[in-house]
Every structure is written in structure tokens, then in C-alpha cells.
Coordinates of C-alpha atoms in Angstrom, one line a residue:
Chain U
M1 CA 0.1 -0.3 0.1
G2 CA 3.0 2.5 0.4
K3 CA 3.7 1.8 -2.5
I4 CA 0.8 2.9 -4.2
I5 CA 0.7 5.9 -2.1
S6 CA 4.2 7.4 -1.8
G7 CA 4.9 10.1 -4.1
L8 CA 1.9 10.5 -4.5
W9 CA 1.7 13.7 -2.4
L10 CA 1.9 17.0 -4.1
T11 CA 4.5 19.6 -3.4
V12 CA 4.0 22.1 -6.2
L13 CA 5.8 25.4 -5.9
L14 CA 4.3 28.8 -6.8
A15 CA 7.0 30.6 -8.9
L16 CA 7.1 33.9 -9.7
A17 CA 9.0 32.6 -13.2
A18 CA 7.2 34.9 -16.1
P19 CA 8.3 35.1 -19.7
A20 CA 11.5 37.5 -20.5
T21 CA 9.3 39.4 -22.4
A22 CA 7.0 40.1 -19.7
Q23 CA 5.6 43.6 -18.3
N24 CA 5.5 44.5 -14.7
Q25 CA 1.9 45.5 -15.1
Q26 CA -0.5 46.0 -12.3
Q27 CA -3.8 44.6 -12.1
P28 CA -6.4 47.2 -11.8
P29 CA -9.7 45.3 -11.4
T30 CA -12.3 46.4 -14.3
T31 CA -14.9 44.3 -13.4
P32 CA -16.6 44.3 -10.0
P33 CA -16.9 40.9 -8.9
E34 CA -19.5 41.3 -6.4
E35 CA -22.3 41.8 -8.9
V36 CA -21.3 38.0 -10.3
I37 CA -21.3 36.4 -6.8
E38 CA -24.6 38.0 -6.2
L39 CA -25.9 36.7 -9.4
E40 CA -24.5 32.9 -8.8
V41 CA -25.9 32.4 -5.8
G42 CA -29.0 33.5 -6.7
E43 CA -31.4 30.9 -7.9
G44 CA -30.1 29.6 -11.1
V45 CA -29.5 33.3 -12.6
F46 CA -26.2 33.4 -14.2
T47 CA -24.1 36.0 -15.8
T48 CA -21.3 34.3 -17.8
F49 CA -18.2 35.7 -18.7
N50 CA -16.9 35.2 -22.2
V51 CA -13.4 33.7 -22.0
A52 CA -11.0 32.9 -25.0
V53 CA -8.1 30.4 -23.9
P54 CA -6.1 29.8 -27.1
V55 CA -3.4 27.5 -27.3
M56 CA -0.2 27.9 -24.6
P57 CA 3.0 28.8 -26.7
T58 CA 5.9 27.0 -25.7
P59 CA 9.5 29.2 -25.8
Q60 CA 11.0 25.6 -26.9
A61 CA 9.4 22.5 -27.9
V62 CA 10.9 19.7 -25.6
D63 CA 10.1 15.9 -24.8
T64 CA 9.3 15.3 -21.6
P65 CA 7.7 12.0 -19.7
A66 CA 4.7 14.0 -20.1
G67 CA 4.7 14.5 -23.8
N68 CA 6.3 17.4 -26.1
T69 CA 5.8 21.1 -24.6
Q70 CA 4.0 21.8 -27.4
R71 CA 1.6 19.3 -26.9
L72 CA 1.1 20.1 -23.7
G73 CA -0.1 23.8 -24.2
Q74 CA -2.5 22.6 -25.8
Q75 CA -3.8 20.2 -23.3
V76 CA -3.1 22.7 -20.5
A77 CA -5.4 25.2 -22.3
E78 CA -8.0 22.1 -22.7
I79 CA -8.1 21.7 -19.2
I80 CA -8.9 25.3 -18.2
V81 CA -11.3 25.1 -20.4
S82 CA -12.8 22.5 -19.2
D83 CA -12.6 23.2 -15.0
L84 CA -14.0 27.1 -16.3
R85 CA -17.1 25.1 -18.2
N86 CA -18.0 22.7 -15.1
S87 CA -18.2 25.8 -12.9
R88 CA -21.0 27.4 -15.5
L89 CA -19.6 30.8 -14.2
F90 CA -17.7 30.8 -17.4
Q91 CA -18.6 30.5 -21.7
P92 CA -14.9 29.6 -22.4
R93 CA -13.6 29.2 -26.1
G94 CA -10.8 27.1 -27.2
P95 CA -8.0 26.3 -27.4
G96 CA -9.5 24.8 -31.1
G97 CA -10.4 27.3 -33.3
L98 CA -9.1 29.9 -31.6
P99 CA -5.8 32.1 -33.3
T100 CA -2.3 30.5 -31.2
P101 CA -0.3 33.7 -29.8
S102 CA 3.4 33.3 -30.4
F103 CA 5.5 33.1 -27.3
G104 CA 6.4 37.3 -27.6
E105 CA 2.7 37.8 -27.5
V106 CA 1.2 35.8 -24.1
S107 CA 2.4 39.0 -22.6
S108 CA 1.3 41.5 -24.6
P109 CA -1.6 40.1 -26.2
N110 CA -2.9 41.4 -29.8
Y111 CA -6.1 43.2 -28.3
G112 CA -7.8 44.0 -31.7
V113 CA -7.6 40.0 -32.7
W114 CA -9.5 39.2 -29.5
Q115 CA -11.9 41.8 -29.9
G116 CA -12.5 40.7 -32.9
V117 CA -13.3 37.3 -32.1
G118 CA -15.9 38.6 -29.5
A119 CA -14.0 37.4 -25.9
Q120 CA -14.4 39.4 -22.7
N121 CA -11.4 38.1 -21.2
L122 CA -8.5 36.7 -22.8
V123 CA -6.4 33.5 -21.1
Q124 CA -3.1 33.1 -22.1
G125 CA 0.0 31.6 -21.0
Y126 CA 3.0 29.2 -21.7
V127 CA 5.1 25.6 -21.2
Q128 CA 8.1 25.5 -20.3
A129 CA 10.5 22.6 -19.7
N130 CA 13.1 22.9 -17.2
G131 CA 16.5 21.5 -17.1
D132 CA 15.6 20.1 -13.7
G133 CA 12.6 17.8 -14.5
S134 CA 10.1 20.6 -13.6
L135 CA 7.5 22.8 -15.8
T136 CA 7.0 25.9 -15.6
V137 CA 3.1 27.2 -16.8
G138 CA 3.0 30.8 -16.8
C139 CA -0.9 31.9 -16.4
Y140 CA -1.8 35.1 -17.8
L141 CA -5.9 37.0 -17.6
Y142 CA -6.6 40.2 -19.9
D143 CA -9.7 41.9 -19.9
V144 CA -10.1 42.7 -23.7
G145 CA -12.1 45.4 -23.8
G146 CA -10.0 47.3 -21.4
R147 CA -6.8 46.2 -22.5
T148 CA -5.7 45.5 -19.2
Q149 CA -4.0 42.9 -17.2
L150 CA -5.9 41.6 -14.7
T151 CA -3.7 39.0 -13.1
R152 CA -0.6 37.0 -13.6
Q153 CA 0.7 34.0 -11.8
G154 CA 3.4 31.4 -12.7
F155 CA 3.3 27.5 -11.5
N156 CA 6.4 25.8 -11.1
V157 CA 5.7 21.9 -11.1
P158 CA 6.9 18.1 -11.2
V159 CA 6.5 17.1 -14.8
A160 CA 4.2 14.4 -13.7
Q161 CA 1.7 16.9 -12.1
W162 CA 1.7 19.3 -15.3
R163 CA -2.1 19.1 -15.0
R164 CA -2.3 20.6 -11.4
A165 CA -0.7 23.7 -13.2
A166 CA -3.7 23.9 -15.4
H167 CA -6.1 23.7 -12.3
R168 CA -4.3 26.3 -11.0
C169 CA -4.5 28.3 -13.5
A170 CA -8.0 27.9 -13.8
D171 CA -8.4 28.6 -10.2
T172 CA -6.7 31.6 -10.6
I173 CA -8.8 33.0 -13.3
Y174 CA -12.1 31.8 -11.5
S175 CA -11.1 34.1 -8.4
R176 CA -10.0 37.0 -10.0
L177 CA -12.9 37.3 -11.9
S178 CA -15.6 35.9 -9.3
G179 CA -13.8 36.9 -6.0
D180 CA -14.3 33.7 -4.2
T181 CA -11.7 31.1 -4.0
G182 CA -11.4 28.2 -6.9
F183 CA -12.2 24.4 -6.5
F184 CA -10.2 22.9 -9.2
D185 CA -6.8 22.0 -8.3
T186 CA -8.7 19.4 -5.4
R187 CA -9.2 16.0 -5.3
I188 CA -11.8 13.1 -4.1
V189 CA -11.2 10.4 -2.4
Y190 CA -13.9 8.1 -2.4
V191 CA -15.1 4.2 -2.8
S192 CA -14.9 2.4 -6.1
E193 CA -16.9 -0.4 -6.3
T194 CA -17.3 -3.6 -8.2
G195 CA -19.4 -6.7 -8.5
P196 CA -23.1 -8.0 -7.4
P197 CA -24.4 -6.3 -4.1
N198 CA -24.0 -9.3 -1.8
R199 CA -20.2 -9.5 -2.9
R200 CA -19.5 -6.0 -3.3
I201 CA -15.4 -5.2 -3.9
K202 CA -14.8 -1.6 -2.7
R203 CA -11.2 0.2 -2.8
L204 CA -10.6 3.1 -1.7
A205 CA -9.6 5.4 -4.4
I206 CA -8.3 8.6 -5.0
M207 CA -8.5 11.1 -8.2
D208 CA -8.4 14.7 -9.0
Y209 CA -11.7 16.6 -9.1
D210 CA -12.2 16.1 -12.7
G211 CA -11.4 12.9 -12.8
G212 CA -7.5 12.7 -13.9
N213 CA -4.8 10.9 -12.3
H214 CA -6.9 8.5 -10.8
R215 CA -5.4 5.4 -8.6
F216 CA -6.5 3.2 -6.2
L217 CA -5.3 3.3 -2.4
T218 CA -6.5 0.1 -1.2
N219 CA -6.9 -3.5 -3.4
G220 CA -10.4 -4.6 -2.6
Q221 CA -9.5 -7.5 -0.1
W222 CA -11.7 -5.5 2.7
T223 CA -14.8 -3.4 2.3
V224 CA -13.9 -0.1 3.4
L225 CA -16.2 3.1 3.7
T226 CA -16.7 6.5 4.3
P227 CA -13.3 8.5 3.5
R228 CA -12.7 12.0 4.2
F229 CA -9.7 13.6 4.1
A230 CA -8.0 15.4 6.9
P231 CA -8.2 19.5 6.2
D232 CA -4.4 19.1 5.9
Q233 CA -4.4 16.1 3.5
R234 CA -1.8 14.6 5.6
T235 CA -3.9 11.5 6.4
I236 CA -7.3 10.1 5.4
T237 CA -9.5 8.3 7.7
F238 CA -11.9 5.8 6.7
M239 CA -13.6 2.6 7.6
S240 CA -12.6 -0.9 7.0
Y241 CA -13.6 -4.6 7.8
E242 CA -9.9 -5.3 8.2
N243 CA -9.8 -8.6 9.5
D244 CA -13.8 -8.9 10.1
R245 CA -13.4 -6.2 13.0
P246 CA -14.9 -3.0 11.5
R247 CA -13.2 0.4 12.8
V248 CA -12.1 3.2 11.8
Y249 CA -8.1 3.6 10.5
V250 CA -5.8 6.3 9.6
L251 CA -4.0 6.2 6.2
E252 CA -0.8 8.5 6.6
M253 CA -0.1 9.7 3.3
G254 CA 3.5 10.7 3.4
T255 CA 4.3 7.1 4.6
G256 CA 1.3 5.0 3.3
R257 CA 0.9 3.7 6.8
V258 CA -2.5 2.3 7.9
R259 CA -3.5 2.2 11.7
P260 CA -6.5 1.6 13.3
L261 CA -8.0 5.3 15.1
V262 CA -9.8 3.7 18.5
P263 CA -8.8 1.2 20.7
G264 CA -10.9 -1.6 22.1
N265 CA -13.7 -4.2 20.8
Y266 CA -16.8 -1.8 19.5
Q267 CA -17.5 -1.3 16.1
T268 CA -16.8 2.4 15.2
F269 CA -17.5 4.5 12.1
A270 CA -18.5 7.8 10.7
P271 CA -15.1 9.6 11.4
R272 CA -14.7 13.7 10.5
Y273 CA -11.9 15.6 10.9
S274 CA -11.6 18.4 12.8
P275 CA -11.0 22.1 11.0
D276 CA -7.5 22.2 12.3
S277 CA -7.0 18.4 11.7
R278 CA -6.1 17.3 15.3
F279 CA -9.2 15.6 16.0
I280 CA -11.7 13.0 14.6
V281 CA -15.3 12.7 16.0
F282 CA -16.5 9.3 15.0
S283 CA -19.8 7.0 16.1
M284 CA -19.0 4.2 18.1
A285 CA -22.0 1.5 18.5
V286 CA -21.7 -0.4 22.3
N287 CA -24.7 -2.8 23.0
G288 CA -27.1 -1.3 20.8
N289 CA -26.6 2.2 21.6
T290 CA -24.3 4.5 19.0
D291 CA -23.2 7.9 19.7
V292 CA -20.7 10.5 19.0
Y293 CA -17.1 10.5 20.4
R294 CA -14.0 12.4 19.8
I295 CA -10.3 11.4 19.5
P296 CA -6.7 12.9 18.7
V297 CA -5.8 12.1 15.0
E298 CA -2.9 10.2 16.6
G299 CA -5.0 8.1 18.9
G300 CA -5.5 8.5 22.6
T301 CA -8.6 8.4 25.1
P302 CA -11.9 8.8 23.3
Q303 CA -14.3 11.4 24.7
R304 CA -17.9 10.8 24.6
L305 CA -20.1 13.6 23.4
T306 CA -23.5 12.7 22.8
N307 CA -25.2 10.1 25.4
A308 CA -28.7 9.7 24.7
P309 CA -30.0 6.7 24.3
G310 CA -30.7 5.8 20.2
I311 CA -28.4 6.6 16.9
D312 CA -26.3 9.7 17.4
T313 CA -23.5 9.6 14.2
G314 CA -22.1 11.6 11.5
G315 CA -21.0 14.7 13.1
S316 CA -19.4 17.4 10.9
Y317 CA -17.6 20.2 12.0
S318 CA -18.6 24.0 11.5
P319 CA -15.7 25.4 10.1
D320 CA -14.5 27.5 12.9
G321 CA -14.5 24.2 14.9
R322 CA -16.9 25.5 17.8
Q323 CA -20.0 23.6 16.4
I324 CA -20.6 20.2 15.4
V325 CA -23.8 18.9 13.4
F326 CA -24.7 15.4 13.8
E327 CA -27.8 13.1 13.2
S328 CA -29.9 11.4 16.0
D329 CA -33.2 9.4 15.9
R330 CA -33.8 10.5 19.6
G331 CA -36.9 11.8 19.2
G332 CA -38.2 8.6 16.8
S333 CA -37.0 9.3 13.6
Q334 CA -33.7 10.7 12.3
Q335 CA -33.0 14.2 12.4
I336 CA -30.4 16.7 12.1
Y337 CA -29.1 18.3 15.4
V338 CA -26.3 20.7 16.0
M339 CA -24.5 20.7 19.5
N340 CA -21.2 22.4 20.6
A341 CA -18.1 20.7 20.0
D342 CA -17.9 19.9 23.7
G343 CA -21.4 18.0 23.2
S344 CA -23.0 20.6 25.3
N345 CA -26.4 22.6 23.8
Q346 CA -27.5 19.6 21.8
R347 CA -30.2 20.8 19.4
R348 CA -32.6 19.8 16.7
I349 CA -32.8 22.0 13.5
S350 CA -34.6 19.5 11.1
F351 CA -38.2 20.5 10.9
G352 CA -39.3 19.7 7.2
G353 CA -40.9 16.9 7.2
G354 CA -39.3 13.3 6.4
S355 CA -36.2 12.1 8.1
Y356 CA -32.8 13.7 7.4
G357 CA -29.1 12.4 7.8
T358 CA -25.3 12.2 6.7
P359 CA -25.3 16.2 7.8
E360 CA -21.9 17.9 6.1
W361 CA -21.4 21.7 7.3
S362 CA -20.2 23.7 4.3
P363 CA -16.6 25.0 4.7
R364 CA -18.2 28.6 3.8
G365 CA -20.1 28.0 7.1
D366 CA -23.3 29.3 5.8
L367 CA -25.5 25.7 5.0
I368 CA -26.0 22.3 6.0
A369 CA -26.0 19.7 3.3
F370 CA -27.8 16.5 3.9
T371 CA -29.9 13.4 2.4
K372 CA -33.6 13.5 2.7
I373 CA -35.0 10.6 3.2
G374 CA -39.1 10.0 2.8
G375 CA -40.1 8.6 -0.8
G376 CA -36.4 8.1 -1.7
F377 CA -33.2 9.8 -0.9
R378 CA -32.7 13.3 -2.3
I379 CA -29.4 16.0 -1.2
G380 CA -30.6 19.2 -0.2
V381 CA -29.5 22.1 1.8
M382 CA -30.5 24.2 5.0
T383 CA -29.1 27.0 7.3
P384 CA -27.2 25.9 10.6
S385 CA -30.3 27.0 12.5
G386 CA -32.3 25.2 10.2
G387 CA -34.2 27.5 8.0
G388 CA -34.0 27.9 4.0
E389 CA -34.2 24.2 3.5
R390 CA -33.8 23.5 -0.1
V391 CA -34.1 20.2 -2.1
L392 CA -31.0 20.2 -4.6
T393 CA -31.4 16.4 -6.7
G394 CA -34.4 14.6 -7.7
G395 CA -33.1 11.4 -6.7
P396 CA -34.6 8.6 -6.3
H397 CA -31.7 7.2 -4.5
D398 CA -29.1 10.4 -3.7
E399 CA -26.7 9.8 -0.6
G400 CA -23.7 11.2 1.4
P401 CA -23.0 15.1 0.0
T402 CA -19.7 16.4 0.2
W403 CA -18.5 20.0 -0.2
A404 CA -16.2 21.9 -2.7
P405 CA -14.0 23.7 -0.7
N406 CA -15.5 27.0 -1.8
G407 CA -18.8 25.9 -0.3
R408 CA -20.2 26.8 -4.2
A409 CA -21.0 23.0 -5.3
I410 CA -21.4 19.9 -4.1
M411 CA -20.8 15.9 -4.4
F412 CA -22.7 12.8 -3.7
F413 CA -23.7 9.1 -4.6
R414 CA -26.5 8.4 -6.8
G415 CA -27.9 4.7 -6.7
A416 CA -29.1 1.9 -4.1
S417 CA -27.0 -0.7 -4.4
R418 CA -24.7 0.1 -7.1
G419 CA -24.2 4.0 -7.4
N420 CA -21.8 6.6 -9.5
L421 CA -20.8 10.1 -8.6
W422 CA -22.5 13.0 -9.1
Y423 CA -22.2 16.8 -9.1
V424 CA -24.5 19.7 -8.1
E425 CA -24.0 23.2 -8.0
A426 CA -25.3 24.7 -4.2
S427 CA -28.0 26.7 -5.5
G428 CA -29.3 23.3 -7.3
G429 CA -28.3 23.6 -11.5
G430 CA -25.6 21.9 -13.0
T431 CA -26.4 18.3 -12.2
R432 CA -24.0 15.9 -13.6
R433 CA -22.2 13.0 -13.4
V434 CA -18.7 12.4 -12.3
A435 CA -16.9 10.3 -15.2
T436 CA -15.3 7.3 -12.8
P437 CA -13.2 4.1 -14.1
L438 CA -15.8 1.9 -12.3
E439 CA -19.2 2.1 -10.2
G440 CA -18.4 4.7 -6.9
S441 CA -19.6 6.0 -4.0
D442 CA -19.2 8.1 -0.6
P443 CA -16.8 10.7 -2.1
S444 CA -15.0 13.0 0.1
W445 CA -13.7 16.3 -1.4
S446 CA -10.4 17.9 -0.4
P447 CA -9.4 21.1 0.5
L448 CA -7.3 23.5 -2.7
N449 CA -4.4 21.4 -2.9
P450 CA -1.1 22.9 -0.5
N451 CA 0.9 24.7 -2.8
Chain V
M1 CA 12.1 -33.7 4.4
S2 CA 12.1 -31.8 7.8
K3 CA 9.7 -29.8 6.4
T4 CA 7.6 -32.0 5.9
R5 CA 7.4 -33.6 8.7
I6 CA 6.5 -30.6 10.6
I7 CA 3.5 -30.0 8.3
A8 CA 2.5 -33.6 9.2
T9 CA 2.7 -33.0 13.0
V10 CA 0.8 -29.7 12.7
A11 CA -1.7 -31.5 10.5
L12 CA -2.2 -34.6 13.2
G13 CA -2.0 -32.4 16.3
A14 CA -5.0 -30.4 14.9
A15 CA -6.6 -33.4 14.0
L16 CA -6.1 -34.6 17.5
V17 CA -7.7 -31.3 18.5
A18 CA -10.5 -31.2 16.3
T19 CA -11.3 -35.2 17.4
S20 CA -10.9 -34.4 21.1
A21 CA -13.2 -31.4 21.2
C22 CA -15.9 -33.4 19.1
S23 CA -15.3 -36.7 21.3
S24 CA -16.2 -34.8 24.6
R25 CA -19.6 -33.8 23.6
R26 CA -20.8 -36.9 21.2
P27 CA -18.5 -39.6 21.1
E28 CA -21.2 -41.6 19.3
S29 CA -21.4 -39.7 16.1
L30 CA -17.5 -38.7 14.9
P31 CA -16.9 -37.9 11.4
P32 CA -15.5 -40.6 9.1
A33 CA -11.6 -41.1 9.5
P34 CA -10.0 -38.7 7.1
G35 CA -9.7 -41.0 3.5
S36 CA -12.6 -42.5 3.8
E37 CA -14.9 -40.1 2.8
G38 CA -12.9 -36.7 3.2
P39 CA -13.8 -34.1 0.5
G40 CA -12.6 -34.8 -2.7
S41 CA -13.3 -38.8 -2.6
G42 CA -16.5 -37.8 -4.6
I43 CA -18.8 -40.0 -2.5
G44 CA -21.5 -38.3 -0.3
T45 CA -20.2 -35.2 0.7
D46 CA -20.7 -31.7 -0.2
P47 CA -18.2 -28.6 0.5
G48 CA -21.4 -26.5 0.8
G49 CA -22.3 -28.4 4.0
T50 CA -25.6 -30.2 2.5
G51 CA -24.5 -33.9 2.9
V52 CA -25.9 -35.2 5.5
G53 CA -23.2 -38.1 6.0
A54 CA -20.6 -35.2 6.5
I55 CA -22.0 -33.6 9.1
V56 CA -19.8 -33.0 12.0
P57 CA -21.6 -32.4 15.3
G58 CA -20.9 -28.3 16.2
S59 CA -20.4 -27.4 13.0
R60 CA -22.3 -25.0 10.6
A61 CA -24.1 -27.5 8.6
D62 CA -24.9 -29.2 12.0
F63 CA -26.5 -25.7 13.2
L64 CA -28.2 -25.2 10.0
Q65 CA -29.7 -28.6 10.0
Q66 CA -31.0 -28.3 14.0
V67 CA -32.6 -24.8 14.1
P68 CA -35.4 -23.8 11.6
S69 CA -33.0 -20.5 11.0
D70 CA -30.0 -19.1 11.1
R71 CA -31.5 -15.6 10.9
V72 CA -34.4 -13.3 12.2
Y73 CA -35.8 -10.7 10.3
F74 CA -37.0 -7.2 11.5
A75 CA -39.3 -4.4 10.3
L76 CA -38.1 -1.5 8.8
D77 CA -36.1 0.7 11.0
S78 CA -37.0 -1.6 14.2
Y79 CA -34.9 -3.6 16.1
T80 CA -37.8 -5.4 18.1
L81 CA -37.7 -9.1 17.7
T82 CA -41.0 -10.5 16.8
N83 CA -42.5 -13.8 18.4
E84 CA -41.5 -15.5 15.2
A85 CA -37.9 -14.2 15.7
R86 CA -38.1 -15.3 19.4
A87 CA -38.9 -18.9 18.3
V88 CA -35.9 -19.2 16.0
L89 CA -33.7 -17.7 18.9
D90 CA -35.2 -20.3 21.3
S91 CA -34.0 -23.2 19.0
Q92 CA -30.2 -21.5 18.0
A93 CA -29.9 -21.2 22.2
Q94 CA -30.7 -25.3 22.2
W95 CA -28.8 -25.9 20.0
L96 CA -26.2 -23.9 21.4
N97 CA -26.4 -25.0 25.1
A98 CA -26.0 -28.4 23.4
N99 CA -22.6 -27.2 22.1
P100 CA -20.8 -25.0 24.8
A101 CA -17.9 -24.8 22.9
V102 CA -19.1 -23.3 19.8
N103 CA -18.8 -19.6 19.8
V104 CA -20.9 -17.7 17.5
T105 CA -20.6 -13.8 15.4
I106 CA -23.9 -12.5 14.9
E107 CA -24.2 -9.9 12.4
G108 CA -26.9 -7.5 11.8
H109 CA -28.2 -6.2 8.2
A110 CA -30.3 -3.4 7.3
D111 CA -32.4 -2.7 3.8
E112 CA -31.0 -0.1 1.4
R113 CA -33.7 2.5 2.5
G114 CA -31.5 3.7 5.5
T115 CA -28.3 6.0 4.9
R116 CA -24.7 4.2 5.1
E117 CA -23.9 5.2 8.7
Y118 CA -27.6 5.4 10.1
N119 CA -27.6 1.5 8.6
L120 CA -24.6 0.3 10.6
A121 CA -25.7 1.6 14.0
L122 CA -29.0 -0.2 13.1
G123 CA -27.4 -3.3 11.8
E124 CA -25.5 -3.1 15.2
R125 CA -28.6 -2.7 16.8
R126 CA -30.3 -5.4 15.4
A127 CA -27.4 -7.9 16.1
N128 CA -26.8 -7.2 19.7
A129 CA -31.0 -7.4 20.1
A130 CA -30.2 -11.3 19.1
R131 CA -27.5 -11.6 21.2
L132 CA -29.5 -9.8 24.5
Y133 CA -32.3 -12.5 23.6
L134 CA -29.4 -15.5 23.8
E135 CA -27.7 -14.5 26.6
S136 CA -31.6 -14.3 28.6
R137 CA -31.5 -17.8 27.2
G138 CA -28.7 -19.0 29.0
I139 CA -25.8 -18.3 26.3
S140 CA -22.6 -16.9 28.2
S141 CA -22.0 -13.2 26.5
A142 CA -18.3 -14.0 25.9
R143 CA -19.5 -16.5 23.1
M144 CA -21.1 -14.2 20.7
Q145 CA -19.6 -11.2 19.2
T146 CA -21.7 -9.2 17.0
I147 CA -20.8 -7.3 13.8
S148 CA -23.1 -5.0 11.6
W149 CA -22.7 -4.7 8.0
G150 CA -25.5 -2.1 7.4
K151 CA -26.5 -2.7 3.8
E152 CA -23.3 -3.7 2.9
R153 CA -23.9 -7.2 2.2
L154 CA -27.9 -6.9 0.5
E155 CA -29.3 -10.7 0.1
S156 CA -31.6 -9.6 -2.1
F157 CA -31.5 -6.9 -4.6
G158 CA -34.9 -6.2 -6.1
S159 CA -36.4 -2.7 -4.7
D160 CA -39.6 -4.6 -3.8
E161 CA -40.6 -4.9 0.3
A162 CA -40.0 -8.5 0.0
S163 CA -36.9 -8.1 -1.2
H164 CA -36.2 -5.2 1.7
A165 CA -37.1 -7.7 4.4
R166 CA -35.3 -10.5 3.3
N167 CA -32.2 -8.0 4.0
R168 CA -33.6 -6.7 7.2
R169 CA -32.0 -9.5 9.1
A170 CA -29.7 -10.4 12.0
V171 CA -28.4 -13.9 11.6
T172 CA -26.1 -16.2 13.3
V173 CA -22.7 -17.6 12.1
V174 CA -21.4 -20.7 13.3
P175 CA -17.7 -21.2 12.2
E176 CA -17.7 -24.3 9.5

């Protein structure tokens, strides 16, 4: 297992590199970003940016293990277009059908050409192989009508991680034009599934948010469930039936080491990290009674947070770490409750009719996503006080929401005994299937990858 | 050469342990000697354990033959034992009392109409309900361990009520 994981952990350096011809331009904001955010969260009303993304030229065509830099210049542009299109905030065009700028034009665009194409914004860049096995991808965003550079970044990455440079460029554009942080340079850990429902083979798998760089983390010998990324991305917690002893485990990404989290003989499950990555809340079933506990990531003595008779499970921290949302059937049916992080002040917040499970606090703090139960499963959101409930998906079996790190989108799985990963915007639009090599469930969306 | 001898010794030791465990309970029904009618001989045996002549007392096959069912069923989102379930567990308790050396695992399962983690808790409730009942019938708690599979091991794949009902179960598993 260690072999699969080692080398996975990415170190990407933010380089201030720019073409020799780059001018030291300022970044005057010509588009007020606030306007865009307002429209984006408004129910399905969109202002889209018409963005041209031509092929990124290379100062010198060089063969790398990931292909020639000329070809990479096209692929990077394609990924940027795909990312921007996925967000539905943009109407990206290119790289096909657009003129390819020269290397010299990267930092001084031919605005007349792009005005003629009808682009409001222009993304240019370059791909350059460095002698040391790394690539530098330059990323420039222009306001075509205002003839100004809005932002520029350089990303220095190991050749094998060239896709990350493309995602980070797209995040830069998303952030500059929407005023929000992006979510493209992120990954998904999930459960890859195959086989009939009574002998389902479940493996942990990890991939870029768009399906790139897919790989398996476990071999399928034991059933694994409900992985979660640590916010610092140094560990992943999950549940495994290893040796027929279902327990919460922690996978250390740097070493590939897997260790049980909680001592003792009771079944543990539903692990979730605290925002500072220091604690994991989990559920433990003791003689028919399931409660939520907290334990340091490195192990130790569990601290019990709930003690109502019944099933208390699925704890999820608020982004400030001060509260935990969880589900409980203490009132007779599965409902959502909020408590302080020390277990005090437990109160029910879901009153919309039907039952609710799998609450997940948005990284923005403004919403709680859940699975609504009753006539099938659907994904919905409500505020932390229980107001403003909205159902986002149509079912019939949509379960297990996980938030994009900017709180603008949700991934979940659709399908009862065999399912697939799906994506929906927090506003309820843009529902689409997320491609995976096999069937999948239990997605967990990472924070933005560390720089 | 020496390696072969060690393996042979270990195998013999295991056979002795097995034989003595059996003979302490029911000396009159020892399994046939290895080779005479063992697995692979093709005569009257069934690896699945249904061949009557091959049933070892205290084995899973014996359990399945002696009790009306190895499992009990539950209503939706319930872990209450029905009268029928109690009758099944009564007979399981009888068998377990007659085979005091056998430890069992009680598996709790749920249908697909609950969310994954809730169903893990629900499956544990069901397994625990069966365990508590067997305990009340004189089976030592130390002989029983529970495991919840939630909705991870569906037995019936349909989405009709009959299929769901077959999945809401607690199964007493005797080692083979």
C-alpha cells in the first residue's frame, strides 16, 4: 500500500516566473466581482464571462515524460476550458478554433484579434520545460475591452503534475473574475465499487476533482467505507472491515501507513476531521447504542460527546470548529442536531417533514448539506439554524453529500446498491455525473491542494 | 524432508484437537476418518455442508440442520424481536447450549432504505437484540460477538418490500 501512496503527495511551488518579455503590469480591477457572486448564488440566474483560452505556446519544444511541451500547451488550455465550463460561471472558448499566440504575445496580447473574436476575457500562458524535470506554466488573464492585464501567475510543477498547473491557472481565473476562491486544484477520495451487491468489492480510490490521475489506495480485500480527507491533507480517515473487525482507520499519506484509530472491541464508524486536523469525531456502537465521540488524530482516549439512548452518528464540524452537526433518532426518527464541540447544548434543527441524515457543514459555514429521506433519498441544504431548506437533486437514491472547498458545489453518490458519483451546484443547478473508471460511492472532496 | 515432517505433525495435532473437542461432546458420532470419505473422494460429501453423512456435530452444517433458521427478520427501521424471531432464537439457544464449545458471530444487516452510517448503527442494534435474547436464554455473552454490515451485504437485490424484508436480518454465524 505504501508503494501506491508514496509519490502521490504533491509539492507544487508557486513560481514567480514569467516570460522574459513579461512587463510588470498592475492589476486594475475592471470587473466588479461582487456583482458576479450575487448572481451566481441567485437561483439559477447566471452572468457568464465569455473567456477565450488559446493554445499556450512554448518558448522551446521539448520532449518530457508527459509529452512534448507543444502538446502540453494545448492540453493545459483544454483543462482550463473544461474547468471553467464545469463551474458554469464562464463561457470558455478554445483552444480549438482560436488563433495561437506567439510566445512573445503571451504578455502583450493582440487585443484587436481577441476583440474581433468577441472575447470579454482572454487567458494566455506558456509551457516551459526546465532542465531539472520541472515545468513552468505561465498564466495570464486579460480584460480584452479594457486592454488590461487582470492577473498573472507562474506555476512551477514536477512534470508528472502538469495537470495541477492547469487547474491552478483555472483557479486563478475563477478567483479573479468571481471574487471567490476556486475549487479546481482539488481531489476526491471515494469508494470505487464493482461486483454484485452481496459480494461488492470496495476499494479506496483517489483522483483529481475532474477524474484525472485516478489511482487505487486499497486492493479490495476488505470492504472500506466513508473516507474523509484531513483538512491538512496529511491523512485520510476511513472505515474498514479489515480482519472482519469493522473499525475507523487512519491512512498516513506520507508513509502509506494505515493504523486503527480507536482502541477497544466496539465497532467504530462515521469518522470526520476537525477543521484544524487535530481531532476526529466518530461513532461507536456499544451494546445497541451508538454515540458520537472525539479522539486526537494520533489516537488516545475517546471523549464521549453524546449520550442519548438511540443512534447518534455522522458528526461534522462547523468551519470555525466550535460546533458539530450530527444526526440522531432520539426523537423517534432520523433528524439533524447541532451541538457545541464539547457536546453541550444539543438541539434539533431539522423540522421540514420526513427524515434527514448525513449532515455536512459547508466550508463557508452558511449551509448544512444533508440526505433527505422519504420517498427515496435526495440531497438538500439548510442553514445551521434549520431555515431555508432547499432540495437540490431529484433522487431516487442520492446520498452522502461532500462540499467543494469554496462551498459552491456538492458531490454525492446516486444509486442504491450500485451507484456513481454526481455533482450539483449549491444553488441546485448544473447536475452532472462525475466520470469514474468503475462505479463509486462515498465521495470526500479535498480542500484546495497545498501550494 | 524435515519440512514435510513438521507439516504432518501440525496437521496431526490439529486433527487431535478437533477430534478431542468432538469426542468430549458426542463420541458416538465422530466424523469419518480422513481418506475414507473426506472432501474430494466424491462419495456422499458436499463442500457446502449439506451432505447429511458428512455433518460434524457442532459445525455450521449441524447448526443449519438443527435450527429452523440461522436468521431472524425485523420490521423497517426496527430492532424489536417478533414472536417468530424469538422462537427461532429459542431453538438456536438450545443448539448453543448443547454445543458449549462453539462461539458464534451475530451479523446485523439493514435494507437499502437507510443511509449508510445510520444503517451501520441499526445493524448493530439488531445484532445486539439477538445477542441479548440468546444471553437471556443462558448463552454466555463471551461466546457471542456482533458485527454490523449495515447495507453492505444485501441478500436480496430487488427494490420491492419482500426484498427489503429479507435484507433486514440478524444472522447467527457458526464457524464452518
